[in-house]
Coordinates of C-alpha atoms in Angstrom, one line a residue:
Chain A
M1 CA 12.2 -18.6 10.0
P2 CA 10.2 -19.3 13.1
T3 CA 11.3 -17.4 15.9
G4 CA 10.9 -18.1 19.3
R5 CA 8.3 -17.5 21.9
V6 CA 7.8 -13.6 23.5
G7 CA 9.0 -13.5 26.9
R8 CA 11.4 -11.3 29.5
R9 CA 14.1 -11.6 27.8
T10 CA 12.6 -10.3 24.1
F11 CA 11.3 -7.2 26.4
F12 CA 15.2 -6.5 28.1
A13 CA 16.5 -7.0 24.3
L14 CA 14.0 -4.2 22.9
M15 CA 15.0 -1.7 26.4
A16 CA 18.7 -2.3 24.8
S17 CA 17.9 -1.1 21.5
P18 CA 17.8 2.8 21.1
S19 CA 15.4 2.4 18.4
G20 CA 13.5 0.2 20.3
L21 CA 13.3 2.3 23.5
I22 CA 12.2 5.4 21.6
G23 CA 9.5 4.0 19.7
L24 CA 8.4 2.1 22.5
A25 CA 8.6 5.3 24.2
I26 CA 7.1 7.5 21.4
V27 CA 3.9 4.8 21.7
V28 CA 3.3 5.0 25.2
V29 CA 3.1 8.5 25.3
F30 CA 0.7 8.8 22.2
A31 CA -1.6 5.9 23.9
V32 CA -1.8 8.3 26.9
I33 CA -3.2 11.2 24.4
S34 CA -5.6 8.9 23.1
L35 CA -6.8 7.6 26.3
V36 CA -6.7 11.6 27.5
A37 CA -8.9 12.2 24.8
A38 CA -11.3 9.4 24.9
A39 CA -11.5 10.6 28.4
G40 CA -12.9 14.0 27.0
L41 CA -9.9 15.4 29.4
L42 CA -8.9 17.7 26.7
P43 CA -9.0 21.3 27.2
Y44 CA -11.6 22.2 24.7
G45 CA -14.0 20.7 22.8
P46 CA -12.9 19.3 19.9
A47 CA -15.7 20.2 17.5
E48 CA -15.9 23.6 19.7
Q49 CA -16.1 26.9 17.5
D50 CA -15.6 30.2 18.2
A51 CA -15.6 32.8 16.1
A52 CA -13.8 35.7 17.6
S53 CA -10.6 33.8 18.0
R54 CA -10.5 32.7 14.6
L55 CA -6.4 31.9 13.5
Q56 CA -4.9 32.9 16.6
A57 CA -1.2 31.6 16.7
P58 CA 0.0 29.2 19.3
S59 CA -0.2 30.4 22.6
G60 CA -1.1 29.9 26.7
T61 CA -4.4 29.5 25.8
H62 CA -4.1 27.6 22.9
W63 CA -1.2 25.6 23.0
M64 CA -1.1 25.3 19.1
G65 CA -3.4 27.7 18.0
T66 CA -6.8 28.0 16.4
D67 CA -8.0 27.1 13.3
Q68 CA -10.5 29.3 11.0
F69 CA -13.4 28.3 12.7
G70 CA -11.6 29.1 15.7
R71 CA -11.6 25.4 16.8
D72 CA -8.4 24.4 19.8
V73 CA -5.8 23.0 17.5
F74 CA -4.3 20.8 20.2
S75 CA -7.6 19.7 21.7
R76 CA -8.6 18.6 17.9
V77 CA -5.3 17.1 17.0
A78 CA -5.4 15.1 20.6
S79 CA -9.2 13.8 19.6
G80 CA -7.6 13.0 15.6
I81 CA -4.8 11.0 17.3
G82 CA -7.4 8.8 19.6
N83 CA -9.5 8.2 16.3
S84 CA -6.6 7.3 14.4
V85 CA -5.3 4.9 17.0
L86 CA -8.9 3.7 17.4
V87 CA -9.5 2.9 13.5
A88 CA -5.8 1.5 13.4
I89 CA -6.1 -1.4 16.0
V90 CA -9.3 -2.2 15.0
A91 CA -8.3 -2.4 11.4
T92 CA -5.2 -4.2 13.2
L93 CA -7.4 -6.9 14.5
I94 CA -9.5 -7.6 11.9
S95 CA -6.8 -8.0 9.7
G96 CA -4.7 -9.9 12.2
T97 CA -7.3 -12.0 13.6
L98 CA -8.6 -13.3 10.1
G99 CA -5.3 -13.4 8.6
T100 CA -3.2 -15.5 10.8
V101 CA -6.3 -18.3 11.2
A102 CA -6.7 -18.4 7.1
G103 CA -2.8 -18.4 7.1
T104 CA -2.0 -20.7 10.0
V105 CA -5.0 -23.2 8.7
S106 CA -3.8 -23.1 5.0
G107 CA -0.5 -23.7 6.0
Y108 CA -0.9 -26.6 8.1
L109 CA -3.7 -28.3 6.9
R110 CA -1.8 -27.6 2.7
G111 CA -4.1 -29.2 -0.1
S112 CA -7.2 -27.8 -1.1
T113 CA -7.9 -25.6 1.9
D114 CA -4.1 -24.1 0.9
A115 CA -5.3 -23.8 -3.1
A116 CA -8.6 -21.6 -2.0
V117 CA -7.1 -19.2 0.3
G118 CA -3.8 -18.8 -1.6
A119 CA -6.3 -18.0 -4.2
V120 CA -8.3 -15.4 -2.7
T121 CA -5.0 -14.0 -1.1
N122 CA -3.9 -13.2 -4.9
V123 CA -6.8 -11.2 -5.7
L124 CA -7.0 -9.3 -2.7
F125 CA -3.2 -8.8 -3.6
A126 CA -3.9 -7.4 -6.9
F127 CA -5.8 -4.2 -5.8
P128 CA -3.2 -1.7 -4.8
S129 CA -4.6 -1.6 -0.6
L130 CA -5.1 2.0 -0.5
L131 CA -7.4 1.7 -3.9
L132 CA -9.2 -1.8 -1.6
A133 CA -9.6 0.8 1.8
L134 CA -11.1 3.9 -1.0
T135 CA -13.5 1.5 -2.9
I136 CA -15.0 -0.2 0.2
A137 CA -14.8 3.4 2.5
S138 CA -17.0 4.8 -0.9
V139 CA -19.1 1.9 -0.7
F140 CA -20.4 2.1 3.1
D141 CA -22.1 4.6 5.2
R142 CA -19.1 5.7 6.6
N143 CA -18.0 5.5 10.9
W144 CA -15.0 4.8 12.3
F145 CA -16.3 1.0 12.2
T146 CA -16.9 1.1 8.9
V147 CA -13.3 2.5 7.4
A148 CA -11.3 0.5 9.9
V149 CA -13.0 -2.7 7.9
A150 CA -12.1 -1.0 4.8
I151 CA -8.4 -0.6 6.0
A152 CA -8.5 -3.9 6.8
A153 CA -9.3 -5.6 4.0
G154 CA -5.9 -4.5 2.2
F155 CA -4.0 -5.8 5.2
T156 CA -5.4 -9.4 5.8
P157 CA -3.3 -11.0 2.9
I158 CA -0.1 -9.9 4.5
F159 CA -1.0 -11.5 7.4
V160 CA -1.9 -14.9 5.8
R161 CA 1.5 -15.0 4.2
T162 CA 3.5 -13.8 7.1
A163 CA 1.5 -16.5 9.4
R164 CA 1.7 -18.9 6.9
G165 CA 5.6 -19.1 5.9
P166 CA 6.9 -20.1 9.4
V167 CA 3.8 -22.6 9.5
L168 CA 5.2 -24.7 6.1
T169 CA 8.3 -25.0 8.4
L170 CA 7.3 -26.2 11.6
R171 CA 4.9 -28.2 10.3
E172 CA 7.7 -31.0 9.3
M173 CA 9.0 -30.8 12.6
D174 CA 9.2 -34.2 14.8
Y175 CA 7.6 -32.4 17.7
I176 CA 4.5 -32.0 15.2
S177 CA 4.6 -35.3 14.1
A178 CA 4.8 -37.0 17.6
A179 CA 1.7 -34.6 18.9
R180 CA 0.1 -35.7 15.7
A181 CA 0.9 -39.9 16.2
T182 CA -0.6 -39.1 20.0
G183 CA -3.7 -38.6 18.5
M184 CA -3.7 -34.7 18.7
R185 CA -6.9 -33.0 17.0
A186 CA -5.0 -30.2 14.0
G187 CA -7.1 -27.6 16.0
S188 CA -5.3 -28.6 19.0
I189 CA -2.3 -28.2 17.5
M190 CA -2.3 -25.3 16.0
L191 CA -3.2 -23.6 18.8
R192 CA -1.2 -25.0 21.5
H193 CA 2.1 -26.0 19.3
I194 CA 2.1 -23.9 16.2
L195 CA 0.6 -20.5 17.0
P196 CA 3.2 -19.9 19.9
N197 CA 5.9 -20.3 17.9
I198 CA 4.6 -17.4 15.4
T199 CA 3.4 -15.3 17.7
G200 CA 7.7 -13.3 17.4
I201 CA 6.5 -12.8 13.3
L202 CA 3.3 -11.7 14.2
I203 CA 4.3 -8.8 16.8
V204 CA 6.4 -7.8 14.8
Q205 CA 3.8 -7.7 11.7
V206 CA 1.2 -5.8 14.0
T207 CA 3.4 -3.1 15.0
L208 CA 4.1 -2.7 11.5
T209 CA 0.6 -3.0 9.9
L210 CA -0.4 -0.2 12.9
S211 CA 1.7 2.3 11.2
W212 CA -0.2 1.7 8.4
A213 CA -3.3 1.6 9.5
V214 CA -2.6 5.1 11.0
L215 CA -1.2 6.3 7.2
A216 CA -4.2 5.0 5.6
E217 CA -6.6 6.0 7.9
A218 CA -5.3 9.4 7.5
S219 CA -5.0 8.9 3.7
L220 CA -8.8 8.1 3.2
S221 CA -9.9 11.2 5.7
F222 CA -7.5 13.6 3.4
L223 CA -9.6 12.3 0.6
G224 CA -12.6 12.9 2.3
F225 CA -13.4 9.0 2.6
G226 CA -12.5 8.8 6.5
T227 CA -14.1 9.2 9.5
P228 CA -16.5 12.3 8.6
P229 CA -16.8 15.2 10.7
P230 CA -17.2 17.0 12.5
A231 CA -14.9 14.0 14.2
A232 CA -11.5 15.3 14.2
S233 CA -9.3 13.3 12.2
L234 CA -5.5 14.3 11.5
G235 CA -5.9 13.7 7.5
S236 CA -8.7 16.1 7.3
M237 CA -7.4 18.7 9.5
V238 CA -3.7 18.8 7.1
Y239 CA -6.2 18.8 4.1
D240 CA -8.2 21.9 5.8
A241 CA -4.6 23.6 6.4
Q242 CA -4.0 23.6 2.8
T243 CA -4.8 27.2 2.2
L244 CA -3.1 28.2 5.1
V245 CA 0.2 26.7 5.0
V246 CA 1.5 30.0 4.9
A247 CA -1.0 32.2 6.9
A248 CA -1.3 30.1 9.6
P249 CA 1.4 27.0 9.7
W250 CA 0.1 26.0 13.0
T251 CA -2.7 24.5 11.2
L252 CA -0.1 22.0 9.2
W253 CA 2.5 21.4 11.0
A254 CA 0.6 20.3 14.6
P255 CA -1.7 17.3 12.6
G256 CA 1.9 16.9 10.5
A257 CA 4.0 16.4 13.7
A258 CA 1.6 13.7 15.3
L259 CA 1.4 11.7 12.2
I260 CA 4.9 11.5 11.4
L261 CA 5.8 11.1 15.2
L262 CA 3.3 8.4 15.3
I263 CA 4.0 6.3 12.2
V264 CA 7.8 6.9 13.0
G265 CA 7.6 5.5 16.6
L266 CA 5.7 2.5 15.4
N267 CA 8.0 1.8 12.6
L268 CA 11.4 2.1 15.4
L269 CA 9.1 -0.5 17.7
G270 CA 8.7 -2.9 14.8
D271 CA 12.6 -2.8 13.9
G272 CA 13.8 -2.9 17.3
L273 CA 11.2 -5.7 17.9
R274 CA 12.6 -7.3 15.2
D275 CA 16.1 -7.4 16.5
A276 CA 14.9 -8.7 19.8
L277 CA 13.0 -11.4 18.6
D278 CA 15.6 -12.8 15.8
P279 CA 19.4 -12.4 17.1
N280 CA 20.7 -13.6 13.3
R281 CA 19.5 -10.0 12.0
K282 CA 21.3 -7.7 14.8
G283 CA 23.6 -5.2 13.4
R284 CA 21.9 -5.6 9.7
Chain B
M1 CA 11.1 -29.6 -9.9
A2 CA 13.2 -29.1 -13.5
H3 CA 11.9 -28.7 -16.4
V4 CA 13.1 -27.8 -20.2
T5 CA 13.4 -24.2 -20.9
K6 CA 15.2 -25.0 -24.6
N7 CA 12.5 -27.8 -25.3
H8 CA 12.5 -26.8 -29.4
R9 CA 16.3 -28.6 -29.2
M10 CA 14.9 -32.0 -28.1
P11 CA 13.0 -34.9 -30.0
Q12 CA 9.7 -34.3 -28.9
K13 CA 6.8 -37.2 -28.3
K14 CA 3.4 -36.2 -28.9
G15 CA 2.1 -34.2 -25.8
A16 CA 5.7 -33.7 -24.6
V17 CA 4.8 -29.9 -25.9
L18 CA 1.9 -29.4 -24.3
H19 CA 3.5 -31.2 -20.8
S20 CA 6.5 -29.0 -21.0
L21 CA 3.7 -25.5 -21.9
R22 CA 2.1 -26.5 -18.4
S23 CA 5.6 -27.0 -16.0
S24 CA 7.3 -23.9 -18.0
P25 CA 7.0 -20.9 -15.0
T26 CA 6.4 -18.7 -17.7
V27 CA 2.8 -20.2 -18.3
R28 CA 1.8 -20.8 -14.7
R29 CA 1.9 -17.7 -13.9
L30 CA 0.3 -16.4 -17.0
V31 CA -2.3 -18.2 -16.1
G32 CA -2.1 -17.8 -12.9
A33 CA -2.6 -13.8 -13.5
L34 CA -5.6 -14.9 -15.7
G35 CA -7.1 -16.3 -13.0
T36 CA -6.3 -13.5 -10.4
L37 CA -7.9 -11.3 -12.8
F38 CA -11.5 -13.4 -12.9
G39 CA -11.0 -13.0 -9.2
V40 CA -10.6 -9.6 -9.2
A41 CA -13.7 -9.1 -11.7
I42 CA -15.7 -10.9 -9.4
T43 CA -14.9 -8.6 -6.4
V44 CA -15.0 -5.5 -7.9
F45 CA -17.8 -6.2 -9.1
V46 CA -19.4 -7.5 -6.0
M47 CA -18.5 -4.9 -3.8
L48 CA -19.8 -1.8 -6.6
R49 CA -23.2 -3.9 -6.2
A50 CA -23.6 -3.0 -2.7
L51 CA -23.4 0.9 -3.7
P52 CA -26.7 2.2 -1.5
G53 CA -28.9 3.5 -4.3
D54 CA -28.9 1.5 -7.6
Q55 CA -27.4 2.4 -10.6
I56 CA -30.9 4.6 -12.2
T57 CA -30.4 6.7 -9.2
A58 CA -27.0 7.2 -10.1
A59 CA -28.1 8.3 -13.6
Y60 CA -30.7 10.0 -12.7
G61 CA -30.2 12.1 -9.4
I62 CA -32.9 13.3 -8.1
E63 CA -35.4 13.3 -11.2
A64 CA -35.2 9.5 -10.3
A65 CA -37.7 10.0 -7.4
G66 CA -40.3 11.3 -9.9
L67 CA -39.8 8.0 -11.7
T68 CA -42.9 6.1 -12.3
E69 CA -43.1 1.8 -10.9
E70 CA -43.6 1.5 -14.9
Q71 CA -41.0 3.6 -16.3
R72 CA -38.2 2.4 -13.1
E73 CA -39.5 -1.4 -14.7
T74 CA -38.3 -0.4 -17.9
L75 CA -34.9 1.7 -17.2
R76 CA -34.3 -2.2 -14.9
A77 CA -34.4 -3.5 -18.2
Y78 CA -32.5 -0.9 -19.8
Y79 CA -29.7 -1.2 -17.5
G80 CA -30.5 -5.1 -17.6
L81 CA -30.7 -4.8 -13.9
D82 CA -33.5 -6.8 -14.0
Q83 CA -31.5 -10.3 -15.2
P84 CA -30.2 -12.6 -12.3
L85 CA -26.4 -11.2 -11.0
I86 CA -24.5 -13.9 -12.0
V87 CA -26.0 -13.1 -15.7
Q88 CA -25.5 -8.9 -15.0
F89 CA -22.1 -10.1 -13.8
F90 CA -21.1 -12.2 -17.2
T91 CA -22.9 -9.3 -19.4
W92 CA -20.5 -6.9 -17.7
L93 CA -17.2 -9.2 -18.1
G94 CA -18.0 -10.0 -22.0
N95 CA -18.4 -6.3 -22.5
V96 CA -15.2 -5.6 -20.5
V97 CA -13.3 -7.5 -22.2
T98 CA -14.5 -6.3 -25.8
G99 CA -12.9 -2.9 -24.7
N100 CA -16.9 -1.5 -23.6
L101 CA -16.1 0.0 -20.1
G102 CA -19.5 1.5 -19.5
Y103 CA -20.5 5.3 -20.1
S104 CA -20.5 7.9 -17.6
S105 CA -23.7 8.9 -17.3
R106 CA -23.2 12.8 -16.3
T107 CA -21.1 13.5 -19.6
N108 CA -22.0 10.3 -21.4
Q109 CA -18.2 10.0 -22.5
S110 CA -17.0 6.6 -22.8
V111 CA -15.1 5.2 -19.6
L112 CA -12.5 3.7 -22.2
E113 CA -12.3 7.0 -23.8
M114 CA -11.7 8.2 -20.4
T115 CA -9.1 5.8 -19.8
L116 CA -6.9 5.8 -22.5
L117 CA -6.2 9.7 -22.0
S118 CA -5.8 9.2 -17.8
L119 CA -3.6 6.3 -17.8
P120 CA -0.5 7.6 -19.9
V121 CA -1.1 10.4 -17.3
T122 CA -0.3 8.0 -14.0
L123 CA 2.0 6.0 -16.2
Q124 CA 4.4 8.7 -16.5
L125 CA 3.5 10.0 -13.0
A126 CA 4.1 6.5 -11.6
V127 CA 7.6 6.3 -14.0
L128 CA 9.4 9.7 -13.1
S129 CA 8.5 8.9 -9.3
I130 CA 10.3 5.1 -9.6
L131 CA 13.3 7.0 -11.4
V132 CA 13.2 9.0 -8.6
A133 CA 13.5 6.6 -6.2
L134 CA 16.3 4.4 -7.4
L135 CA 18.4 8.0 -7.8
I136 CA 17.8 8.9 -4.3
G137 CA 17.5 5.0 -2.9
I138 CA 20.6 3.1 -4.5
P139 CA 23.5 5.4 -3.9
L140 CA 22.0 6.3 -0.1
G141 CA 22.0 2.1 0.5
M142 CA 25.1 2.0 -1.0
L143 CA 26.4 5.0 1.0
S144 CA 24.9 3.3 4.3
A145 CA 26.3 0.2 3.3
S146 CA 30.2 1.3 2.4
R147 CA 30.8 1.6 6.4
P148 CA 27.7 0.2 8.4
N149 CA 26.7 1.6 12.3
A150 CA 29.3 5.2 11.1
A151 CA 27.8 8.4 11.1
R152 CA 27.0 7.9 6.9
D153 CA 25.1 4.8 7.8
W154 CA 23.2 6.7 10.5
L155 CA 22.2 9.6 8.1
G156 CA 21.4 7.4 5.2
Q157 CA 19.1 5.3 7.1
G158 CA 17.4 8.6 9.1
I159 CA 16.8 9.9 5.2
G160 CA 15.1 6.0 4.9
L161 CA 13.0 6.5 7.9
A162 CA 12.1 10.2 6.9
G163 CA 10.6 8.5 3.8
L164 CA 9.0 5.9 5.6
G165 CA 7.6 8.4 8.0
V166 CA 5.9 11.3 6.2
P167 CA 3.2 10.3 4.8
N168 CA 3.2 11.7 0.9
F169 CA 0.0 14.1 1.0
L170 CA 1.8 16.2 4.1
L171 CA 4.7 16.7 2.3
A172 CA 2.8 17.0 -1.2
T173 CA 0.9 20.2 1.0
F174 CA 3.7 21.3 2.1
L175 CA 5.6 21.8 -0.9
L176 CA 2.7 22.5 -2.4
G177 CA 1.4 25.7 0.2
L178 CA 5.2 26.6 0.0
A179 CA 5.8 26.7 -3.0
A180 CA 2.3 28.3 -4.3
Q181 CA 1.6 30.9 -1.5
V182 CA 5.4 31.9 -1.2
W183 CA 6.8 32.0 -4.2
G184 CA 3.9 32.1 -6.9
F185 CA 5.5 29.2 -8.3
N186 CA 1.8 26.8 -9.0
P187 CA 2.1 25.0 -12.4
N188 CA -0.4 22.5 -11.6
G189 CA -2.5 25.4 -11.4
L190 CA -2.3 26.0 -15.1
G191 CA -4.5 23.1 -16.3
Y192 CA -3.0 19.6 -17.4
A193 CA -0.7 20.0 -20.5
S194 CA 0.1 16.8 -22.0
P195 CA 3.9 16.1 -22.8
W196 CA 3.3 16.4 -26.2
E197 CA 1.6 19.6 -26.0
N198 CA 4.2 21.6 -23.7
L199 CA 6.9 19.4 -22.7
W200 CA 8.3 21.8 -20.5
L201 CA 5.3 22.6 -18.4
N202 CA 4.7 18.9 -18.3
L203 CA 7.3 18.2 -16.5
Q204 CA 7.5 21.6 -14.1
Q205 CA 3.7 20.1 -13.3
M206 CA 5.0 16.5 -12.9
M207 CA 8.0 17.5 -10.5
M208 CA 6.6 17.8 -7.2
P209 CA 3.9 14.9 -7.3
S210 CA 6.6 12.3 -8.7
L211 CA 9.5 14.0 -6.1
V212 CA 7.5 13.3 -3.4
L213 CA 6.1 9.9 -4.2
G214 CA 10.1 9.2 -5.4
F215 CA 11.2 9.9 -1.7
A216 CA 8.6 7.8 -0.1
V217 CA 9.5 4.5 -2.4
A218 CA 13.2 5.6 -2.0
A219 CA 13.0 4.3 1.5
P220 CA 12.6 0.6 1.0
V221 CA 14.6 0.6 -2.2
M222 CA 17.6 1.7 0.5
R223 CA 16.9 -0.5 3.0
T224 CA 16.8 -3.0 0.3
T225 CA 20.1 -2.1 -1.5
R226 CA 21.8 -1.5 2.3
T227 CA 20.8 -5.1 2.8
A228 CA 21.8 -6.9 -0.4
V229 CA 25.4 -5.1 -0.8
L230 CA 26.1 -6.1 2.8
E231 CA 24.7 -9.3 2.4
V232 CA 26.8 -9.6 -1.3
R233 CA 30.1 -8.1 0.2
S234 CA 30.2 -11.1 2.6
L235 CA 30.2 -13.8 0.1
D236 CA 32.9 -15.6 -0.7
F237 CA 33.4 -14.9 -4.5
I238 CA 33.9 -11.0 -3.6
R239 CA 37.0 -12.5 -1.0
T240 CA 38.3 -14.1 -4.4
A241 CA 37.8 -11.0 -6.6
K242 CA 39.6 -9.1 -4.2
A243 CA 42.7 -11.4 -3.5
K244 CA 42.4 -11.4 -7.1
G245 CA 43.4 -7.7 -7.0
V246 CA 40.3 -6.3 -9.1
P247 CA 40.2 -2.5 -8.2
P248 CA 38.1 -1.4 -6.2
R249 CA 35.8 0.6 -8.0
R250 CA 35.5 -2.0 -10.6
L251 CA 34.4 -4.3 -7.2
R252 CA 32.1 -2.5 -6.1
W253 CA 29.9 -1.7 -9.3
S254 CA 30.4 -4.3 -11.4
H255 CA 30.8 -7.6 -8.8
I256 CA 28.6 -5.7 -5.7
L257 CA 26.0 -3.7 -7.4
R258 CA 25.2 -6.1 -9.7
N259 CA 24.6 -8.7 -7.6
A260 CA 22.9 -7.0 -4.9
L261 CA 20.5 -5.4 -7.7
V262 CA 18.2 -8.9 -8.3
P263 CA 16.3 -8.0 -4.9
V264 CA 16.0 -4.4 -5.4
V265 CA 14.3 -4.6 -8.6
T266 CA 11.5 -7.5 -7.3
M267 CA 11.2 -4.5 -4.5
T268 CA 10.9 -1.9 -6.9
G269 CA 8.2 -4.0 -8.7
M270 CA 6.0 -4.9 -5.7
Q271 CA 6.0 -1.0 -4.6
F272 CA 4.3 -0.5 -8.2
G273 CA 0.9 -0.9 -5.8
F274 CA 2.1 1.5 -3.3
L275 CA 2.9 4.1 -6.4
L276 CA -0.8 3.8 -8.0
G277 CA -2.4 4.0 -4.9
G278 CA -0.3 7.5 -4.1
A279 CA -0.9 8.3 -7.4
V280 CA -4.8 8.4 -6.6
V281 CA -3.6 11.5 -3.7
M282 CA -0.6 13.2 -6.1
E283 CA -3.3 13.3 -8.5
Q284 CA -5.8 15.0 -6.8
I285 CA -3.7 17.5 -4.8
F286 CA -1.8 18.4 -8.0
S287 CA -4.8 18.4 -10.4
L288 CA -3.0 15.8 -12.7
P289 CA -6.1 14.2 -14.7
G290 CA -4.8 10.7 -14.3
L291 CA -6.7 7.1 -13.0
G292 CA -6.5 7.9 -9.8
R293 CA -8.8 11.2 -10.0
Q294 CA -10.6 9.3 -12.6
V295 CA -11.8 7.0 -9.4
L296 CA -11.7 9.5 -7.1
L297 CA -14.2 11.4 -9.1
G298 CA -16.7 8.3 -9.8
M299 CA -17.1 7.8 -6.3
N300 CA -17.7 11.8 -5.3
Q301 CA -20.3 11.9 -7.9
Q302 CA -21.6 8.1 -7.4
E303 CA -20.9 7.4 -11.4
Y304 CA -21.2 3.5 -11.2
A305 CA -19.9 2.7 -14.3
V306 CA -16.4 4.9 -14.0
V307 CA -15.5 3.7 -11.0
Q308 CA -16.2 -0.1 -11.5
S309 CA -14.4 0.2 -14.6
T310 CA -11.6 1.9 -13.4
V311 CA -11.0 0.4 -10.0
L312 CA -10.5 -2.7 -12.7
V313 CA -7.9 -1.2 -15.4
I314 CA -5.8 -0.4 -12.0
A315 CA -5.9 -3.7 -10.8
L316 CA -4.9 -5.0 -14.4
L317 CA -2.0 -2.8 -14.7
F318 CA -0.9 -3.9 -11.2
V319 CA -1.3 -7.7 -12.3
I320 CA 0.3 -6.9 -15.5
V321 CA 3.4 -5.5 -13.5
N322 CA 3.9 -8.2 -10.8
L323 CA 4.0 -10.6 -13.6
L324 CA 6.6 -8.4 -14.9
T325 CA 8.9 -8.2 -12.5
D326 CA 8.3 -11.4 -11.6
L327 CA 9.4 -12.9 -15.1
L328 CA 12.2 -10.0 -14.7
Y329 CA 12.9 -11.1 -11.7
R330 CA 13.5 -14.9 -13.1
K331 CA 15.6 -13.5 -15.9
I332 CA 18.2 -11.8 -13.8
D333 CA 18.8 -14.5 -11.2
P334 CA 19.0 -17.3 -13.1
R335 CA 19.1 -19.4 -9.4
V336 CA 15.5 -19.4 -9.5
R337 CA 15.0 -21.0 -12.6
A338 CA 15.8 -23.7 -11.4
D339 CA 12.4 -23.8 -9.2

């Protein structure tokens, strides 16, 4: 069902739920870390090797220890978080925009447009999203942007369905008929009267998609099809730690904990937003 | 729209059979699935045509650089690459439909043979993972729902969140590292054993990957069970049953759970795609020769035919499972049939 517009009241409702508050706090911390990494304010260069200090345990000089090449794990994790967040945001932007436009237009116009969009959506849904991302990523010359595009392909159909459902209900409402009767164009109706009424649902979907995109990026990097080295990526760091689980556990738990926190934080925020936007769901 | 399910009992006019066929949801779903598969084939074809370097370079590797223009032309004709794309597409599709999935250019093994060997591995992993997911998810969901917002609910929801938040490759890396590097337990290092060769070893090899994947799927199973149980419990027929004096145990199992399982079945079916994706990761970590490993190996070695056909097989598998879920859902929930 369509939820209302997003406003100040949503924010307060979010702050009132413990899970939403925790989620928001975690997401803000990660956003700050990404910005710090992007600004180059890390203690060491993420790709900077130092043969003299290989596999050192966490200490005052290396907060999360060093890896088998003597690289500072903290700097690599921070820079990996920045990379994950960048890829996830771009992938979500692409799939969210494409999917919302396609879903809204097809739901509002119905007819052959709807049938065509539905067919394409079904085809994209027929691929497990990780496999689709993997196949596209294997074809292109990889950089952070092509990885984001590959991930976006699998999430676009989800946005199509998320947007289309409520639009089907909205288009039958009296105020939409009234707008149509005054001679308003379909495009303006969708932009001014339909979109604002599905923003709530879309925001929740965006938050959840961000968490899936983080997971997808990490999985691709783990399999060797993500952002290529020497760029630090949380997934490839976990891959490199495979043989060091016992010898240098910090090389596993540092990127691992970052991934878990980021994904859980986004999920909590998504749940909190959903509850805040939909009073009927409270206590469920 | 009302349709006739058991039309053979009705007196029929000419064309009525065709009409009832067309309006039967099962037939409609089948036709829809076929259309989707055709779209899938086009997508796979288009995606892999974009591969850097063509099939000749992939098949001949570095030697391809030494080929003369004439040899290149001959090879292009041999592989059918000089044909228009649409012809190439239908040739490929025709081959696939007749069971010719192409050949690996390295080992010359047919992709159909490779797939027949790898498909059961992936299916076994998927089935075991679903079992694990249901065994963890349903009881946990019921436990959570038995007293909402109590300590047990938080525990259940916490475990659910952990299943959602811990990436499967991370959990797998941790478990494998712990088992192999601390306890020296690494059945997956011994080379894959099929269940009919050595069932005991096979189950040991499947244990960790299916636990990891099952744990991840248990989270949505748990959430769906919880919501469904809460919803069913508030319905009128449960109050009636209680008033009638149905014992609590019977009420819980055959009244509430039975009805709550409908959405759980659908959800589990929908998770199958995630399982196939997750299988790629698990098979890689645990050295299981399944479909996912076949795709990944093909991608790493630029084995054009292997990737193209295996991706198609996986999508086919996914479409079939979705279709079955859909039909099963209609079967167990009579309300949907009147759609």
